[in-house]
PDB file of C-alpha atoms in Angstrom:
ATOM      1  CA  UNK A   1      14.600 -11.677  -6.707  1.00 76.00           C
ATOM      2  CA  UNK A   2      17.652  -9.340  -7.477  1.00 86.00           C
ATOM      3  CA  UNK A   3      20.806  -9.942  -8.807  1.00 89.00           C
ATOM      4  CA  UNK A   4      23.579  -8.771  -7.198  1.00 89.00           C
ATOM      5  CA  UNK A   5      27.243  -7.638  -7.703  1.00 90.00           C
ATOM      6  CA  UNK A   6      29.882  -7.169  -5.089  1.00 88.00           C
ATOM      7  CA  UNK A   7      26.938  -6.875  -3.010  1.00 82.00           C
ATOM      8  CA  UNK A   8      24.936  -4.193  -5.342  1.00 87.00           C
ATOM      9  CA  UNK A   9      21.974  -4.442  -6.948  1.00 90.00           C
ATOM     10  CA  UNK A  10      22.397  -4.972 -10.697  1.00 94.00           C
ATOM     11  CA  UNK A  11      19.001  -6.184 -11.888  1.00 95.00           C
ATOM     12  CA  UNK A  12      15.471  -7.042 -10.892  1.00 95.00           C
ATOM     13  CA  UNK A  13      14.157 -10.498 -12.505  1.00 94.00           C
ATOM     14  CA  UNK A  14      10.927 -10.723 -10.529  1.00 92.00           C
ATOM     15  CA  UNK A  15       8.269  -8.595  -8.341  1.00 93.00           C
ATOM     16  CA  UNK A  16       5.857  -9.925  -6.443  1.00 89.00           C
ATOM     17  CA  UNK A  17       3.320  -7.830  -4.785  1.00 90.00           C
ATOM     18  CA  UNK A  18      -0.129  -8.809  -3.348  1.00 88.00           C
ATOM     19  CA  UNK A  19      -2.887  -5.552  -2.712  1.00 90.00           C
ATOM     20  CA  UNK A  20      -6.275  -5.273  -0.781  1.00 89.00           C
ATOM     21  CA  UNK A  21      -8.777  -3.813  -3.605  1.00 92.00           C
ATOM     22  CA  UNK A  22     -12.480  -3.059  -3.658  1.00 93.00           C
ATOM     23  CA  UNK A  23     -14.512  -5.780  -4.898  1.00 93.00           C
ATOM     24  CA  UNK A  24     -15.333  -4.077  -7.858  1.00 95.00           C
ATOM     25  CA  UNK A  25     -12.028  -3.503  -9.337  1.00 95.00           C
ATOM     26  CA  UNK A  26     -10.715  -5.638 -12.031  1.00 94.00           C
ATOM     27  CA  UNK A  27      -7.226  -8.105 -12.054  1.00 94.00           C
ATOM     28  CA  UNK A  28      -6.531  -5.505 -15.212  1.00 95.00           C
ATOM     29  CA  UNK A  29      -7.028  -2.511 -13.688  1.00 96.00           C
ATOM     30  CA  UNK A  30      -5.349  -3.267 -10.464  1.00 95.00           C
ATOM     31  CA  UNK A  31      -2.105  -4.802 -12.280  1.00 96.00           C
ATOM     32  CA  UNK A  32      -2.186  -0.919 -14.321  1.00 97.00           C
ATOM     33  CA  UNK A  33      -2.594   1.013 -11.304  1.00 97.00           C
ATOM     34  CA  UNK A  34       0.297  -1.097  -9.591  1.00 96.00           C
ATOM     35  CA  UNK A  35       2.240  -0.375 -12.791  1.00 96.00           C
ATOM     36  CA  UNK A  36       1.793   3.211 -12.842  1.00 96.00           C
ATOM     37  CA  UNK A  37       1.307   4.494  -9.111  1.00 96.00           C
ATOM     38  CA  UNK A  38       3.553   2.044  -7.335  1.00 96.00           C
ATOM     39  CA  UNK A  39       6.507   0.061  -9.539  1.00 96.00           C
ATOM     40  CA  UNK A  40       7.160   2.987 -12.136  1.00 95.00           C
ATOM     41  CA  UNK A  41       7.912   5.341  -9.418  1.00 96.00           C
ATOM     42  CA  UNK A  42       9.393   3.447  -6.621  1.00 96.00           C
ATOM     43  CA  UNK A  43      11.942   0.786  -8.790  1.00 96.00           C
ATOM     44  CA  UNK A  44      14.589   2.261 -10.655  1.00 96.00           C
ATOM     45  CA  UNK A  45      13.993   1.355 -14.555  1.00 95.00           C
ATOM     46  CA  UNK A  46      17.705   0.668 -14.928  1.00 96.00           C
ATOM     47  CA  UNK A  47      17.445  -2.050 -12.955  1.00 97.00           C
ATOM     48  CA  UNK A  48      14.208  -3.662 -15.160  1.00 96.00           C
ATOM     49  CA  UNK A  49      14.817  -5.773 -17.913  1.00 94.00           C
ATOM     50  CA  UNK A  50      12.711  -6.814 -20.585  1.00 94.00           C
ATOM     51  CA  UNK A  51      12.212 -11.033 -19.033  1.00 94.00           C
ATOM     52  CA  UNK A  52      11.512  -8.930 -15.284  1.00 96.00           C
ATOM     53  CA  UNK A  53       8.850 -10.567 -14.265  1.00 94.00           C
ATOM     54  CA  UNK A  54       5.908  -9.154 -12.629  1.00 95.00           C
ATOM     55  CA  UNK A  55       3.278 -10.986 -10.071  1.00 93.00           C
ATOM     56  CA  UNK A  56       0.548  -8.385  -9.358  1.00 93.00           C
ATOM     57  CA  UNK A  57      -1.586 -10.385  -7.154  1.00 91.00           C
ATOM     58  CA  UNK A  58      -1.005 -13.634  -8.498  1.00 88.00           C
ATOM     59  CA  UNK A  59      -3.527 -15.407  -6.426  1.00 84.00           C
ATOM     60  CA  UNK A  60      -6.396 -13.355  -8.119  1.00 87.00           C
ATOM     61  CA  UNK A  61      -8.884 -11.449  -5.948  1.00 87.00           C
ATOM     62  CA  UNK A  62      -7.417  -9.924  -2.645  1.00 86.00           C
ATOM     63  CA  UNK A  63     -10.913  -8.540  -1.232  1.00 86.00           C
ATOM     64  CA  UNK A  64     -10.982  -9.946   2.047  1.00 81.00           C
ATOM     65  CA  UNK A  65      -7.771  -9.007   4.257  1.00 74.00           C
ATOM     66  CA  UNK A  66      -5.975  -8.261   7.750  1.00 68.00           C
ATOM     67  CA  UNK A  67      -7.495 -10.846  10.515  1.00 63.00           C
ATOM     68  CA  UNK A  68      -9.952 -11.810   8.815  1.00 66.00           C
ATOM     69  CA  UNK A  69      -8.584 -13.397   5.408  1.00 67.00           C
ATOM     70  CA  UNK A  70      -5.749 -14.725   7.420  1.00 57.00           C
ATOM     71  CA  UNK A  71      -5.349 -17.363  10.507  1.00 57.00           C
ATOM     72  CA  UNK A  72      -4.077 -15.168  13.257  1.00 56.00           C
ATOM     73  CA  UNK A  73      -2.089 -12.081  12.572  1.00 57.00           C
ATOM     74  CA  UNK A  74       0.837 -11.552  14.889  1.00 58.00           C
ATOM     75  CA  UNK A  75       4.228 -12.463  13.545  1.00 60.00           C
ATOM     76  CA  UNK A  76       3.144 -13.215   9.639  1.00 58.00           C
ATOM     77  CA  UNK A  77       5.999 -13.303   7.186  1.00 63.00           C
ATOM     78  CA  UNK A  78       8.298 -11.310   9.622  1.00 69.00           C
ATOM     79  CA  UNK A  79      11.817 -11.704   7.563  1.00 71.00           C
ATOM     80  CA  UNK A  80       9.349 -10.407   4.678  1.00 68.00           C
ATOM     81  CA  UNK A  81       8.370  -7.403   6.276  1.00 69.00           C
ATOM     82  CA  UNK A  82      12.244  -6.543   7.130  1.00 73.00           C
ATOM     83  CA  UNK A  83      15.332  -7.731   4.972  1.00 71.00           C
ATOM     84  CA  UNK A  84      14.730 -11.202   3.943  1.00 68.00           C
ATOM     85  CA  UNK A  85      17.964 -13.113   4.585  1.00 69.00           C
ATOM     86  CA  UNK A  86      20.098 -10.158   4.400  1.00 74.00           C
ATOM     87  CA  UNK A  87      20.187  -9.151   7.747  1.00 76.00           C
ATOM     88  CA  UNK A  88      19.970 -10.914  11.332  1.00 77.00           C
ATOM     89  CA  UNK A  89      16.331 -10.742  12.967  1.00 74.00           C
ATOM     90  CA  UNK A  90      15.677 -11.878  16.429  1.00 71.00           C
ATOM     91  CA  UNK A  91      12.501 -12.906  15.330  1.00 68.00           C
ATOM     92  CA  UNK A  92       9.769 -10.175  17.157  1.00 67.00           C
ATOM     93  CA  UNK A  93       6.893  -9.532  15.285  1.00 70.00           C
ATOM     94  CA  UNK A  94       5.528  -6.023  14.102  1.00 73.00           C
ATOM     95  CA  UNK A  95       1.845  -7.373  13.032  1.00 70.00           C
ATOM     96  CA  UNK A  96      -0.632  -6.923  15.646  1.00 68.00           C
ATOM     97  CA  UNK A  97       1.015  -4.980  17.958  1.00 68.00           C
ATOM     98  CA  UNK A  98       0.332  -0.813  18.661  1.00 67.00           C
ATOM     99  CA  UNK A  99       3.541   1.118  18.468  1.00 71.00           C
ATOM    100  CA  UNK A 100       4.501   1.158  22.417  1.00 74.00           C
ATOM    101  CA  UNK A 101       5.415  -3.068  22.067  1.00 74.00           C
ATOM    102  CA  UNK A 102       8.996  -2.668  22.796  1.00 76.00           C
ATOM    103  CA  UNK A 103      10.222  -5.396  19.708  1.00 74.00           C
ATOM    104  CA  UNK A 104       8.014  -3.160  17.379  1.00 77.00           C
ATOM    105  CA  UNK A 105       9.123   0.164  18.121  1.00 81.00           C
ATOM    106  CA  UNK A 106      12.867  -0.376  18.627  1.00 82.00           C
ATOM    107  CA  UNK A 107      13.344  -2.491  14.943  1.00 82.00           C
ATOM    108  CA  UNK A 108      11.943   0.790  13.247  1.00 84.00           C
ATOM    109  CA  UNK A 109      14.408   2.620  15.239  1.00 88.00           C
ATOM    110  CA  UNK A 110      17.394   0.877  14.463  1.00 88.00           C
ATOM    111  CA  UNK A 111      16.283   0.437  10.967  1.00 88.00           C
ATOM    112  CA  UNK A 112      15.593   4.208  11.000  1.00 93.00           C
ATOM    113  CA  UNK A 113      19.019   4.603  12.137  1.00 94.00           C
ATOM    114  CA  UNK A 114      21.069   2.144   9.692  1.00 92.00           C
ATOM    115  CA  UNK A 115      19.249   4.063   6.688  1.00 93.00           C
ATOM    116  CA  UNK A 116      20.328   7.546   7.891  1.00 96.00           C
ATOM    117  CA  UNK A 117      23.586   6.219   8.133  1.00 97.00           C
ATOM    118  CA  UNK A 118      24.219   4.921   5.037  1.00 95.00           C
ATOM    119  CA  UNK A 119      22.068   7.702   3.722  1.00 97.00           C
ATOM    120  CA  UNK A 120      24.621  10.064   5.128  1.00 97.00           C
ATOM    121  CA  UNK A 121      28.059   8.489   3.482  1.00 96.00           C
ATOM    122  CA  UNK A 122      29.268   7.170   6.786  1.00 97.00           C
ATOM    123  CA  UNK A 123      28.933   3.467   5.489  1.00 95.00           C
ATOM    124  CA  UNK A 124      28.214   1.460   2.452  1.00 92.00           C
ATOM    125  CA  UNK A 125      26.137  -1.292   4.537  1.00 90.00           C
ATOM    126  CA  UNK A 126      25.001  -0.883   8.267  1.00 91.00           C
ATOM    127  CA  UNK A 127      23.741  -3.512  10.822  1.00 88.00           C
ATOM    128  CA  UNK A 128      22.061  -2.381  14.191  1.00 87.00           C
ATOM    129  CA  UNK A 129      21.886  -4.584  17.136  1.00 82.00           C
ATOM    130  CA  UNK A 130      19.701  -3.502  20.031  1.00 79.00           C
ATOM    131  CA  UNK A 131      18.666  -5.424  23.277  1.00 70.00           C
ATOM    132  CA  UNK A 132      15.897  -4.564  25.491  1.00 68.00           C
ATOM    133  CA  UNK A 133      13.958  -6.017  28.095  1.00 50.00           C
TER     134      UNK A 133
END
């Protein structure tokens, strides 16, 4: 979780972030790698704090993925793979599906298009809402 001031980020207390990895690779070395390649370079340090906490696979071994290590596939953790509970969903699902399912393709769109224009000064915070049959 985050903690947040007039609706900006201010701190991180906690990651959490589960990885597919070759059998052979150790909970150490994994947790490093994560460290290095992935949280040093994608989470701004000023936001880190020395109590952040970090869960690097906290369930252990993550071998065994996709449809196979899970009971069905389509429509897993779908708030998790947007915004959480920051933004309204109208609850398609992105799992499972090749990029021509309608749901799929136009929630990348619209997300495409709220980043570019907040990326571009025109506004602080943007929601898209798109219908489609």
């Amino acid at each position: 979780p985050c903690r947040y001031e007039n609706g900006q980020v201010v701190g991180i207390d906690a990651v959490v972030l589960s990885t597919q990895h070759d059998e052979d690779v150790t909970q150490e070395d994994l947790k490093e790698a994560v460290m290095e390649l992935i949280v040093k370079n994608v989470l701004p340090a000023n936001l880190l704090h020395s109590d952040t906490r970090f869960h690097i696979n906290p369930t252990g071994k993550f071998v065994i993925g996709g449809p196979v290590g899970d009971c069905g596939l389509t429509g897993r953790k779908i708030i998790v793979d947007t915004y959480g509970g920051m933004a309204r969903h109208g609850g398609g699902a992105f799992s499972g599906k090749d990029p021509s399912k309608v749901d799929r393709s136009a929630a990348y769109a619209g997300r495409y298009v709220a980043k570019n224009i907040v990326a571009a000064g025109l506004a602080e915070k943007c929601e898209i809402q798109v219908s489609y049959a």
